[in-house]
Coordinates of C-alpha atoms in Angstrom, one line a residue:
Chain A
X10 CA 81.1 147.2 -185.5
X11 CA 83.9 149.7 -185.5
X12 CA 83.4 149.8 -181.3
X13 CA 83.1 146.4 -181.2
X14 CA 86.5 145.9 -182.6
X15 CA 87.5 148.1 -180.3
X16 CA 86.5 146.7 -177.1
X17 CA 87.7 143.2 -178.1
X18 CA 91.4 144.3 -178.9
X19 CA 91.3 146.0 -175.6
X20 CA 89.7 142.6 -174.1
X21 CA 92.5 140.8 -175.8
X22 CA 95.1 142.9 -174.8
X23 CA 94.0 142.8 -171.0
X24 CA 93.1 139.1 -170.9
X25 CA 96.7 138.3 -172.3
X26 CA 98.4 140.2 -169.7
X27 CA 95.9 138.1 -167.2
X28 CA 96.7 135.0 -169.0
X29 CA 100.2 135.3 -168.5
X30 CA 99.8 135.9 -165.2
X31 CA 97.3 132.6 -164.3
X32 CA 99.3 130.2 -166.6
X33 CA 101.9 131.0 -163.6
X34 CA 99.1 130.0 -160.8
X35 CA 98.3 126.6 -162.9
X36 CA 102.4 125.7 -163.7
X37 CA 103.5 126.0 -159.9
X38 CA 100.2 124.6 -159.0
X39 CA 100.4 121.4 -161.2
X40 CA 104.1 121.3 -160.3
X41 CA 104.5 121.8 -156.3
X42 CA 100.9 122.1 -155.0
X43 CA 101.8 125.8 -154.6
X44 CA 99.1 128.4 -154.7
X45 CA 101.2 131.7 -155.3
X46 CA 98.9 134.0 -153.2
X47 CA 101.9 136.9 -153.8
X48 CA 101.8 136.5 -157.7
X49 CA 100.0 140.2 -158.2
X50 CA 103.2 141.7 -156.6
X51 CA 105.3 139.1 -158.6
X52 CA 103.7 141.2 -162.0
X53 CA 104.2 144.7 -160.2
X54 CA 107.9 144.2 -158.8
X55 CA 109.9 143.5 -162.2
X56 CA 108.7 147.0 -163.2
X57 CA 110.5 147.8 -160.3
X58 CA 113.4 146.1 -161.3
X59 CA 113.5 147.2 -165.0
X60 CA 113.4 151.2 -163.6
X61 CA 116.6 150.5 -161.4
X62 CA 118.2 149.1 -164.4
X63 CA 117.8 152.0 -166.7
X64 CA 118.5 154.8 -163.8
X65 CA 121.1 152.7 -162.4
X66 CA 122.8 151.0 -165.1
X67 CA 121.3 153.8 -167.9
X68 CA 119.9 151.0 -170.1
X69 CA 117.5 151.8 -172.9
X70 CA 113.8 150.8 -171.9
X71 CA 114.0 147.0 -173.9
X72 CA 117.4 146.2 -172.1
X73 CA 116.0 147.2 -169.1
X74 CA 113.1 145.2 -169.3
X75 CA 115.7 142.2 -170.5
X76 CA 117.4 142.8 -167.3
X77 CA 114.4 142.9 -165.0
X78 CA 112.6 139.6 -166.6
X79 CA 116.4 138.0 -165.3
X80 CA 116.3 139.5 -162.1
X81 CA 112.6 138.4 -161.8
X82 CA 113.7 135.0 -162.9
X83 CA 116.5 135.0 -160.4
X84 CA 114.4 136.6 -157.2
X85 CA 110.9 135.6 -157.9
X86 CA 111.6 132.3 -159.7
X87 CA 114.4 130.6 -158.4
X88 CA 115.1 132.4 -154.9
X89 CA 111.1 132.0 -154.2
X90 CA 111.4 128.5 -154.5
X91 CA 114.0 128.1 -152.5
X92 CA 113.8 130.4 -149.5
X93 CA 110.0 130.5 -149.6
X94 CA 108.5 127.3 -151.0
X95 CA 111.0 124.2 -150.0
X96 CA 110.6 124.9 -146.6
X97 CA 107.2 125.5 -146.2
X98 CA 105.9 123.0 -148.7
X99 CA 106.1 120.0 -146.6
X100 CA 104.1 121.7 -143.9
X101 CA 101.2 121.2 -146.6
X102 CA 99.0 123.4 -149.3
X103 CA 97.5 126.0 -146.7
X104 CA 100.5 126.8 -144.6
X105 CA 102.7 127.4 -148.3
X106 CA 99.6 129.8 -149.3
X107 CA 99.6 132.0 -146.4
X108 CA 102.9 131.8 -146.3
X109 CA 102.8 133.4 -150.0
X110 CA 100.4 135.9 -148.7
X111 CA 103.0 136.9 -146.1
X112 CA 105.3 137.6 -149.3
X113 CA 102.7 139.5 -151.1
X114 CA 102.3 142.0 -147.8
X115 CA 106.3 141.9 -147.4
X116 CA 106.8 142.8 -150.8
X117 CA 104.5 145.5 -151.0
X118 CA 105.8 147.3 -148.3
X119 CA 109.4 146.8 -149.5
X120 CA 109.0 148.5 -152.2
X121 CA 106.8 151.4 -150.7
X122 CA 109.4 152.0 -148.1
X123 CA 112.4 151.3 -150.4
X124 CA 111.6 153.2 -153.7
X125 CA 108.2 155.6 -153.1
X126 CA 104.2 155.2 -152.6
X127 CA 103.7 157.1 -155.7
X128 CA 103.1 155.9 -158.7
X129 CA 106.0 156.1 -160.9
X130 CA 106.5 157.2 -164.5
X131 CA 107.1 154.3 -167.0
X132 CA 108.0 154.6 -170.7
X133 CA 105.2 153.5 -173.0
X134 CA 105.4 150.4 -175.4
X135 CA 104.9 152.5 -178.1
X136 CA 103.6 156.1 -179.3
X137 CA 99.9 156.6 -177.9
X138 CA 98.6 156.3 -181.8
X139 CA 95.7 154.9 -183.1
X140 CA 95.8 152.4 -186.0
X141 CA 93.3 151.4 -188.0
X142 CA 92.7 147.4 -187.9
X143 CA 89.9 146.0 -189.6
X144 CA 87.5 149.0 -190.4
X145 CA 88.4 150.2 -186.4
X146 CA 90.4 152.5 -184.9
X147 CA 92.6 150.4 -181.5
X148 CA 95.3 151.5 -179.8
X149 CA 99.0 150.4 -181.0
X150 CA 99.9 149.6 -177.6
X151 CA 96.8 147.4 -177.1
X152 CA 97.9 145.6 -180.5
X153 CA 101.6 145.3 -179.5
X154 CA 100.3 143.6 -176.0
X155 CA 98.1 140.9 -177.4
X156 CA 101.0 140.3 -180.1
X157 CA 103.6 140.2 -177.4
X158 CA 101.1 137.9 -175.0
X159 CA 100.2 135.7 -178.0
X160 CA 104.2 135.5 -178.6
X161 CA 104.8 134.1 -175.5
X162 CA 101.9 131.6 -175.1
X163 CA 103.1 130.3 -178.4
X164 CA 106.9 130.2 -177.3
X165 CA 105.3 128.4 -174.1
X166 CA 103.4 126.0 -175.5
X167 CA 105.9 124.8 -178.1
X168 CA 108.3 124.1 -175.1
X169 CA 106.0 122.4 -173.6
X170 CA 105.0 119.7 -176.1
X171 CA 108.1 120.1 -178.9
X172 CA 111.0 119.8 -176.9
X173 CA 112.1 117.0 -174.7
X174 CA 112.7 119.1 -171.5
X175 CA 108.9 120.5 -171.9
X176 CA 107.4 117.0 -172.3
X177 CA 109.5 116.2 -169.1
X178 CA 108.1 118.9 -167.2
X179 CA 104.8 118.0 -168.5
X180 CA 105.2 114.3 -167.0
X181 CA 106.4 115.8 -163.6
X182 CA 103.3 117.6 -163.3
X183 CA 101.1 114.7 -164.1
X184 CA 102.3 112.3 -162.1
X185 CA 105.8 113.4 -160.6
X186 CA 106.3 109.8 -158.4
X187 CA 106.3 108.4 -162.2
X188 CA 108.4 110.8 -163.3
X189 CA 111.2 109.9 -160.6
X190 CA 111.1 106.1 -161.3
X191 CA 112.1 107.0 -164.9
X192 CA 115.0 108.9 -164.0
X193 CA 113.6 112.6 -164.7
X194 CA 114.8 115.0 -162.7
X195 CA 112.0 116.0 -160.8
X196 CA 113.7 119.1 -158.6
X197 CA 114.9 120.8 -161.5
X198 CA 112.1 120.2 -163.5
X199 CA 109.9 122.3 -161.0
X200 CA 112.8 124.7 -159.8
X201 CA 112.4 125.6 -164.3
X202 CA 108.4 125.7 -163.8
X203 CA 109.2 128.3 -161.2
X204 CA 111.3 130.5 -163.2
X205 CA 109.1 130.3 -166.1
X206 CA 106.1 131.5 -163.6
X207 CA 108.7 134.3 -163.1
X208 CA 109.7 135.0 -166.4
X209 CA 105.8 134.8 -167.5
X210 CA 105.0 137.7 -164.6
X211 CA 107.9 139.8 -165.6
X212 CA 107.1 140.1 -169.1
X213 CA 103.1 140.8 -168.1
X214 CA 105.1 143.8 -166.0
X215 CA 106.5 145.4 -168.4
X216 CA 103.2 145.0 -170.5
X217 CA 100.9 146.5 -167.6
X218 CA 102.7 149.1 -166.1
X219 CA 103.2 151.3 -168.9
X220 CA 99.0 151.4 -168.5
X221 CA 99.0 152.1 -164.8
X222 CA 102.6 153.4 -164.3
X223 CA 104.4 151.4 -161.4
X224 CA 103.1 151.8 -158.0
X225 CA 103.7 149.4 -155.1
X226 CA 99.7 148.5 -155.1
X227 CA 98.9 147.2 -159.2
X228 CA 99.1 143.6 -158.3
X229 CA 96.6 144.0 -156.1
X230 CA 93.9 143.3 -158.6
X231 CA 95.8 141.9 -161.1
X232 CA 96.2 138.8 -159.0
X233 CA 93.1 138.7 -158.0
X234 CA 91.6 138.8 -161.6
X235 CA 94.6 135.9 -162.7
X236 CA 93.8 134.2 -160.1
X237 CA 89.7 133.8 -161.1
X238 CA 91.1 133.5 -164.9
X239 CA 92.7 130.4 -163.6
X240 CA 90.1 128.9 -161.7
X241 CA 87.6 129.9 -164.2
X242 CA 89.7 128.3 -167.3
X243 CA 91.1 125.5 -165.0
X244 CA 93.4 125.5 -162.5
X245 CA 95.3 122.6 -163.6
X246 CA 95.6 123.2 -167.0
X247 CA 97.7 125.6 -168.8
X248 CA 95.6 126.0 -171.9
X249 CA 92.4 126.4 -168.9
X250 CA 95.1 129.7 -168.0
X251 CA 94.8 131.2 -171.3
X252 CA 91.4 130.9 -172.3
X253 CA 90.3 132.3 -168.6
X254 CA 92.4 135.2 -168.9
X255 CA 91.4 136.2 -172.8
X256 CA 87.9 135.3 -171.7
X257 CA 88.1 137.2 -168.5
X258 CA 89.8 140.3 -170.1
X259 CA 87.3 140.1 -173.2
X260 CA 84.0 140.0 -170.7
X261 CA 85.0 142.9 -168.8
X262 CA 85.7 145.2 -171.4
X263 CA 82.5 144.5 -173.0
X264 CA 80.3 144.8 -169.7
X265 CA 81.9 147.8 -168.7
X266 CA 80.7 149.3 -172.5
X267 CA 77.8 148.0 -172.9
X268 CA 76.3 147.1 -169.5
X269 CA 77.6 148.9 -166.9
X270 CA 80.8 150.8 -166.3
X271 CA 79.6 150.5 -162.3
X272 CA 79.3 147.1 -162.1
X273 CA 82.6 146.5 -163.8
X274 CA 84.3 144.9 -161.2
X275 CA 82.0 142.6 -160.2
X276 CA 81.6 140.9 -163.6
X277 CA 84.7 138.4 -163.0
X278 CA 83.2 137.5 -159.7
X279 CA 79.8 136.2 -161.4
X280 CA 81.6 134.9 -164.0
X281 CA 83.7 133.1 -161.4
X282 CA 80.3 132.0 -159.5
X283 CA 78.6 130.7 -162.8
X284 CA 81.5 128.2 -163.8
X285 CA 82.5 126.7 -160.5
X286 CA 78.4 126.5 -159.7
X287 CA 77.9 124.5 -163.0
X288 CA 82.4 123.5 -164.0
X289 CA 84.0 123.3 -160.4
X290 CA 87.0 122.0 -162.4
X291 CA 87.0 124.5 -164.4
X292 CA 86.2 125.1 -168.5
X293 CA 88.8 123.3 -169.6
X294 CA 90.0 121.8 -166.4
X295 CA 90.7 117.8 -165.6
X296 CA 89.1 116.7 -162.5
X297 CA 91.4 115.9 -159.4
X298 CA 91.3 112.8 -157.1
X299 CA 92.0 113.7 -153.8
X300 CA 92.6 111.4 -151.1
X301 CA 91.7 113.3 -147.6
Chain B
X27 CA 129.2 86.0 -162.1
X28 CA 126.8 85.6 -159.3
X29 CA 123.6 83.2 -159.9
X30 CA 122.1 85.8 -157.8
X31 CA 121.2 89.1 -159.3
X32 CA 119.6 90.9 -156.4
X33 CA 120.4 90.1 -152.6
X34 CA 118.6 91.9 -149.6
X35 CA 120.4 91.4 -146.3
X36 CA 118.7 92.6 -142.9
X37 CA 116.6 95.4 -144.5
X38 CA 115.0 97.3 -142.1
X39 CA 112.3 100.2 -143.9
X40 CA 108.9 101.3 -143.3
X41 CA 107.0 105.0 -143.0
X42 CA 107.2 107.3 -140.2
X43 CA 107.0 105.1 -137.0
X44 CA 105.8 102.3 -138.8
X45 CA 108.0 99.8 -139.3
X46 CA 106.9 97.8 -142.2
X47 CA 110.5 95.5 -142.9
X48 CA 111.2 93.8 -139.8
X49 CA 115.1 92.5 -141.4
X50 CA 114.2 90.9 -144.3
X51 CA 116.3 88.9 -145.8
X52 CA 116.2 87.4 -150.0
X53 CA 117.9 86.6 -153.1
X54 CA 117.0 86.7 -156.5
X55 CA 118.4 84.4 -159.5
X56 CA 119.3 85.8 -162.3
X57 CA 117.2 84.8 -165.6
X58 CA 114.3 84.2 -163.6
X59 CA 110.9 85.0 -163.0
X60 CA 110.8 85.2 -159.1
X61 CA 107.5 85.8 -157.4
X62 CA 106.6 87.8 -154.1
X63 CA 103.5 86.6 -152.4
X64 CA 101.9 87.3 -148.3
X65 CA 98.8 88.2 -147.3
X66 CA 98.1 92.0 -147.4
X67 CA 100.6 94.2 -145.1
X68 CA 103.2 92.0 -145.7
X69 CA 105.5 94.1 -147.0
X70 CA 105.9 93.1 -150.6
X71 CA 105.4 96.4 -152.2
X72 CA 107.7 97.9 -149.8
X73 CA 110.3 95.5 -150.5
X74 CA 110.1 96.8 -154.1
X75 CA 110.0 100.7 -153.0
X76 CA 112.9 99.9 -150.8
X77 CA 115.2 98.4 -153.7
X78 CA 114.2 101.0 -156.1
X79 CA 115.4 104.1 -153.5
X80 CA 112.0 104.9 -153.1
X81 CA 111.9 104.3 -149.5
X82 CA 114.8 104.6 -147.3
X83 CA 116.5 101.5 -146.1
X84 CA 116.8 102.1 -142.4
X85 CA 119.5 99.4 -141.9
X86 CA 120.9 96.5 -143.6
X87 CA 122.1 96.0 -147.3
X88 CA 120.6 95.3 -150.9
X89 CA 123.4 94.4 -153.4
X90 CA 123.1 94.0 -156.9
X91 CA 125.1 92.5 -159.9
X92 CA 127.4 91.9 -156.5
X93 CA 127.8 96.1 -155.8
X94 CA 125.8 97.7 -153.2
X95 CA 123.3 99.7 -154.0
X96 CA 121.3 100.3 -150.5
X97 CA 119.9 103.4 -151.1
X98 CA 120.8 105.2 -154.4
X99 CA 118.7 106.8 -156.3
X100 CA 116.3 105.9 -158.6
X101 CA 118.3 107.6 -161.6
X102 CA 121.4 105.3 -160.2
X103 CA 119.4 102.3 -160.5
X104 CA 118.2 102.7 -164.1
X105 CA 121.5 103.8 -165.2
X106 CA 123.0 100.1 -163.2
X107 CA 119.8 98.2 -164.6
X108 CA 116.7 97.6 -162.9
X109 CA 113.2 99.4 -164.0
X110 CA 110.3 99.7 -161.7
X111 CA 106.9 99.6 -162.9
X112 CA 104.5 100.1 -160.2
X113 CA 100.8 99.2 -159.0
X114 CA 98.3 101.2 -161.0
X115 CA 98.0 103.5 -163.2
X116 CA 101.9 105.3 -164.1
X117 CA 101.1 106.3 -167.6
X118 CA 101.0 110.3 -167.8
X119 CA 97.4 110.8 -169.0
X120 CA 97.9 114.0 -171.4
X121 CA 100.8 113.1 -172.9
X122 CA 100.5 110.7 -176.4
X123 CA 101.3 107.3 -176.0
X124 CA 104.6 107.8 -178.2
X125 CA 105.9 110.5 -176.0
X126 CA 105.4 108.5 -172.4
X127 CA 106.9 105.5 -174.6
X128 CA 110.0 107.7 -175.0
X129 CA 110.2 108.9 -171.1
X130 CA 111.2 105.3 -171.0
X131 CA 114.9 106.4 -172.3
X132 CA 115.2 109.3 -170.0
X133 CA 118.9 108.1 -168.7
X134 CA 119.5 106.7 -172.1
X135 CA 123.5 106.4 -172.8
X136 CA 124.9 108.4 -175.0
X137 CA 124.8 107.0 -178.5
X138 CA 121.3 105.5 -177.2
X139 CA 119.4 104.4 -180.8
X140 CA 116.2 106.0 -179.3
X141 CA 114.2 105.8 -182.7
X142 CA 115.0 102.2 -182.9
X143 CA 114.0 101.4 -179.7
X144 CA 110.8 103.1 -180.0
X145 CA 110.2 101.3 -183.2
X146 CA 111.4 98.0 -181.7
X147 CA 108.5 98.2 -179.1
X148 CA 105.8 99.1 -181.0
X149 CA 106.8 96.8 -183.5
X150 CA 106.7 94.2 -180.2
X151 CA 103.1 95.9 -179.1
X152 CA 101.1 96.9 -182.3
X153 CA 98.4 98.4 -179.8
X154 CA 101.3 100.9 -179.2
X155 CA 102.1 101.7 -183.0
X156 CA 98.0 102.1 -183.7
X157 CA 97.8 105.0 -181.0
X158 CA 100.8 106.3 -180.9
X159 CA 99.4 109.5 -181.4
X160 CA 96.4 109.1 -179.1
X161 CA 96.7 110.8 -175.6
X162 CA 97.6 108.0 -173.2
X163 CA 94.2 108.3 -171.1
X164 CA 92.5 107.0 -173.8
X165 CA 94.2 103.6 -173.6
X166 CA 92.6 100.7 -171.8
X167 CA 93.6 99.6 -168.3
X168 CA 95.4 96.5 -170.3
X169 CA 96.8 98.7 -172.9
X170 CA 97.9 101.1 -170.5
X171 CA 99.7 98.4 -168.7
X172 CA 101.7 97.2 -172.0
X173 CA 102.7 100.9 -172.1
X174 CA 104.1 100.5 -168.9
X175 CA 105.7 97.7 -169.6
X176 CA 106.9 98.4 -172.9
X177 CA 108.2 101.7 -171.5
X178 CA 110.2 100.0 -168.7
X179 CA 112.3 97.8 -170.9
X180 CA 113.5 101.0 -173.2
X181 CA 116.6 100.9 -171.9
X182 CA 117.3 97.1 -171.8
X183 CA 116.7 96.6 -168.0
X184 CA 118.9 93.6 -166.7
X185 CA 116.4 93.6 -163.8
X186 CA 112.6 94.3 -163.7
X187 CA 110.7 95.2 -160.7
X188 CA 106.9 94.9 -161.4
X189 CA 104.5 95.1 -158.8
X190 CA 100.8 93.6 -159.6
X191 CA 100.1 93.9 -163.2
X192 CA 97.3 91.8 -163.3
X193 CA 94.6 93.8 -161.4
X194 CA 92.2 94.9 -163.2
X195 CA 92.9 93.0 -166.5
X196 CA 90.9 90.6 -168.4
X197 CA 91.5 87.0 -168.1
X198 CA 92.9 87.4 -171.5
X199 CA 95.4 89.9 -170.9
X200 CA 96.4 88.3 -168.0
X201 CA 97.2 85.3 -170.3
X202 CA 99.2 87.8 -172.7
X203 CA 100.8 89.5 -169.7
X204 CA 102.7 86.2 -168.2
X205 CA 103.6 85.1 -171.9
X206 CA 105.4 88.5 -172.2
X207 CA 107.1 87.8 -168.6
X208 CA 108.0 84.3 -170.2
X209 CA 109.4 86.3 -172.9
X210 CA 111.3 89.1 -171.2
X211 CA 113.2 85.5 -169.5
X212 CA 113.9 84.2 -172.5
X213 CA 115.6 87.4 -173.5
X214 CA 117.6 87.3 -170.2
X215 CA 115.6 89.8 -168.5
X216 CA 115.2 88.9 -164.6
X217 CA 111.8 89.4 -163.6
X218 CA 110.5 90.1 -160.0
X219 CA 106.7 90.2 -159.6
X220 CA 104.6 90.7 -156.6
X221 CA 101.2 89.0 -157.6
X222 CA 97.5 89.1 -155.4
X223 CA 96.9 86.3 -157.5
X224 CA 99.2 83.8 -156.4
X225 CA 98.6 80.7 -157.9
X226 CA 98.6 82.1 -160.9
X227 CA 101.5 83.9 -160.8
X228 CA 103.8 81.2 -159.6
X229 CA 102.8 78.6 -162.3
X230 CA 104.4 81.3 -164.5
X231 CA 107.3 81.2 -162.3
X232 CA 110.4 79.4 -161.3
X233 CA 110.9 80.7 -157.9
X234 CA 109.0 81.9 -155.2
X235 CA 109.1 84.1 -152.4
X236 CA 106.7 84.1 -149.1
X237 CA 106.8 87.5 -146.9
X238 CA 104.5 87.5 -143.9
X239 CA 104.7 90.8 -141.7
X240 CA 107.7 91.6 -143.5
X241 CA 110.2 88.6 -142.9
X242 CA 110.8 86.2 -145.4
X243 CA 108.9 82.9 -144.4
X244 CA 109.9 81.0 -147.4
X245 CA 111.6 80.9 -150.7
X246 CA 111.7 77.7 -152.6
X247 CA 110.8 77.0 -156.3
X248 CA 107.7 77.6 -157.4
X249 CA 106.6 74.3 -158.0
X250 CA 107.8 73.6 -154.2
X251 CA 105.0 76.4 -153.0
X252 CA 102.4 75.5 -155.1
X253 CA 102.8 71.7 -153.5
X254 CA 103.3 73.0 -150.0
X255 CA 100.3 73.1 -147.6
X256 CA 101.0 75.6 -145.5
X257 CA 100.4 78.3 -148.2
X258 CA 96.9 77.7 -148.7
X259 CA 96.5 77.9 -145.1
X260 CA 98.7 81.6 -144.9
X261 CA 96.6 82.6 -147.5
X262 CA 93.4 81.7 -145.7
X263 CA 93.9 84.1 -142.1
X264 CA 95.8 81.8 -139.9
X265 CA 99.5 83.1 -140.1
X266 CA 102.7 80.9 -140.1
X267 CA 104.1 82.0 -136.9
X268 CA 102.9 79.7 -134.3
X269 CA 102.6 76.6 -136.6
X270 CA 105.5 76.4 -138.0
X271 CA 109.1 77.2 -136.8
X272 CA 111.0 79.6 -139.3
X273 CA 113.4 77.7 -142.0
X274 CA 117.2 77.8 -140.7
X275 CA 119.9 78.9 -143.0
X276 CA 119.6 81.5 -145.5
X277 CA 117.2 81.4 -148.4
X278 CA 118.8 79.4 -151.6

């Protein structure tokens, strides 16, 4: 039981840094038709960002990360959008993809030529202790990252449908031709969905990289593995985001324990096989009419 | 004041090479229901995309309330007036029916009584106060349309542009559909409708409006089309063109 608490904390803890990071793939999906093939390196650059703020500007670890979730905002949200998306987006879906895989190569390189190909120290979340939760001993870092991850879902979700701005967004998404004949500002409803996808990213960075320290090549998987925790949830819908990633998180740590450590890596690829064999749209995604 | 609320003069619009608005040419009087009819491709929903800044004009000039307003934007228009409500489905399916009631009063004025209002119109369409709290996909096609309706006049339109609201109704809530047009007149409301069913439509209304390939082939009363011959015959294949030489002067 004790293990089993265990391994589910630790599921928790990585499935809410992946939710975070697909809930970004299903906002600027539902809100430009973009599929964000660079948004790994969107989750390891910030850490990037918030290590040049405390060496540079000597911040304490939590300013720096304040700082680097507004860069990331700034760069990755509303610069991406602009320099990277409006131009390419009316060339159509595919050419705005590779174009965003073009971005995740660029940035990777950037930052192995600019700051170094090792990995670099970060500071941990908190004191590498154990604490005992329910009969178990987890991690207090594992604990602070779901709490942190379950924060901001919460905070997301309650802009989303409490506030007037969040419905708007909401309606933009659904049906954005709609949303311009009743007087909502489309543009800046999406140029927001983009800095939330950076925001979102950002904050997942300075939950992951204390785990694998910052190196130019950790969203590599991690975008990968958002990427299926999107599909698998459904890509169109946010609350599809978050239940793929916890799911996706919680399934791998408990096949690497009890299954097979080897086969670890392969267990989000079946899971992504089962569900779009038997849910193409996803678990708790709405079905799309296209018109080809 | 002008008895016309809404003049089009020489618009030219269509998409990419297409030209679908060959210069056409209409006015609209105020307090009215005015109805749009032509055969398929003649341009009617265009017309409507066109006034509402949907659609670039490519040349001429739409006034309205006497001030031009070729071109503006959507968010202009409301804020002057006119509402769109377009063919289909426009409801956002995942949002409640209250909250895509509200998007209604997006460019409310300030000191807009937005509770009221919201009140006013479900107190106007009970179906609206029932599932208020209901995600709007679960609404009927009819019910969905009331939304739409009831969402477009928020704000007090002077001006409504409503494009085909009958398909896909029942007979009955095609009955309760024109009785709310009749309504929004009696309130003051101008009404511009572009209607498949024609005849129907037009016994509803006191003008009408004949587009064919997107020129304006006739406006007259209603009661004038309904008695005139050569509709039946435009709305059986055989156009106008050749038959009949186009009406001189400009359209009453």
């Amino acid at each position: 039981m004790a293990d089993f608490i265990q391994l589910l904390v630790a599921g928790l803890a990585t499935g809410g840094i992946y939710a975070l990071v697909a809930i970004g793939f299903t906002l600027l999906w539902q809100t430009s038709q973009t599929i964000n093939f660079a948004q790994g390196e969107f989750v390891m650059l910030p850490a990037f960002f918030m290590l040049g703020a405390m060496s540079v500007l000597g911040l304490p670890f939590w300013g720096a990360v304040v700082v680097g979730i507004l860069v990331a905002a700034l760069v990755l949200g509303v610069l991406f959008k602009r320099l990277v998306v409006d131009p390419m987006l009316h060339h159509g879906v595919l050419p705005l993809a590779i174009a965003t895989m073009a971005l995740s190569l660029f940035l990777k390189e950037a930052v192995k030529d600019f700051y170094s190909a090792e990995a670099q120290p970060f500071p941990p979340l908190a004191a590498d202790v154990n604490v005992s939760f329910l009969g178990a001993a987890v991690s207090l870092q594992s604990l602070i990252v779901v709490a942190i991850a379950i924060g901001a879902v919460v905070a997301l979700q309650l802009f989303l449908n409490n506030t007037q701005t969040g419905r708007r967004m909401q309606a933009t998404a659904q049906n954005p031709t709609v949303a311009r004949i009743l007087g909502i500002p489309v543009e800046r409803m999406i140029l927001l969905a983009f800095v939330i996808n950076a925001v979102l990213a950002a904050l997942a960075s300075a939950l992951v990289t204390p785990i694998y320290l910052a190196k130019f090549s950790n969203g590599e998987y991690l975008g990968i593995a958002a990427f299926i925790a999107a599909i698998v949830g459904g890509f169109n819908q946010v609350r599809g985001a978050i239940l793929g990633g916890l799911l996706l998180g919680v399934v791998d740590n408990f096949a690497a324990a009890y299954l097979s450590a080897q086969y670890r890596a392969a267990i989000p690829l079946v899971l992504l096989i089962v569900v779009i064999l038997f849910r193409p749209q996803g678990l708790l995604g709405r079905v799309e009419e296209r018109t080809v | 004041m002008a008895t016309d609320i809404l003049t089009l003069e020489d618009v030219v619009a269509g998409y990419g090479k297409m030209t679908i608005l060959h210069g056409t040419s209409f006015a609209v009087r105020r307090g009215a229901i005015t109805t749009v009819i032509g055969p398929n491709g003649a341009g009617k929903s265009t017309v409507f995309k066109t006034v509402f800044g949907m659609l670039p004009a490519r040349s001429g000039r739409i006034l309205f309330d006497d001030a031009e307003i070729t071109n503006m934007a959507p968010r202009e228009l409301l804020a002057r007036g006119i509402s769109y409500v377009p063919q289909g489905r426009n409801i956002f399916p995942e949002l409640s029916v209250r909250h895509n009631l509200e998007l209604g009063a997006v460019m409310a004025p300030g000191g807009f009584d937005l509770s009221g209002r919201l009140e006013a119109a479900m107190d106007r369409f009970p179906v609206l106060r029932r599932k208020a709290a209901a995600q709007a996909s679960t609404l009927s096609g009819g019910e969905q349309k009331m939304l739409e309706i009831a969402r477009s006049l928020l704000l007090e339109p002077k001006l409504m542009l409503i494009d085909e609201p009958s398909i896909g109704l029942s007979p009955i809530m095609v009955n309760e559909l024109f009785a709310i047009l009749a309504e929004l007149r009696g309130r003051g409301i101008t009404v511009l409708l572009i209607e498949q069913n024609a005849k129907r439509a037009l016994e509803s209304s006191d003008h009408g409006i004949v587009l064919e390939l997107g020129r304006t082939r006739i406006a007259e009363t209603a009661e004038a089309i309904l008695a005139d011959p050569r509709i039946g015959q435009l709305f059986l294949g055989g156009g106008l063109v050749e038959k009949v030489p186009v009406i001189p002067g400009s359209p009453p």
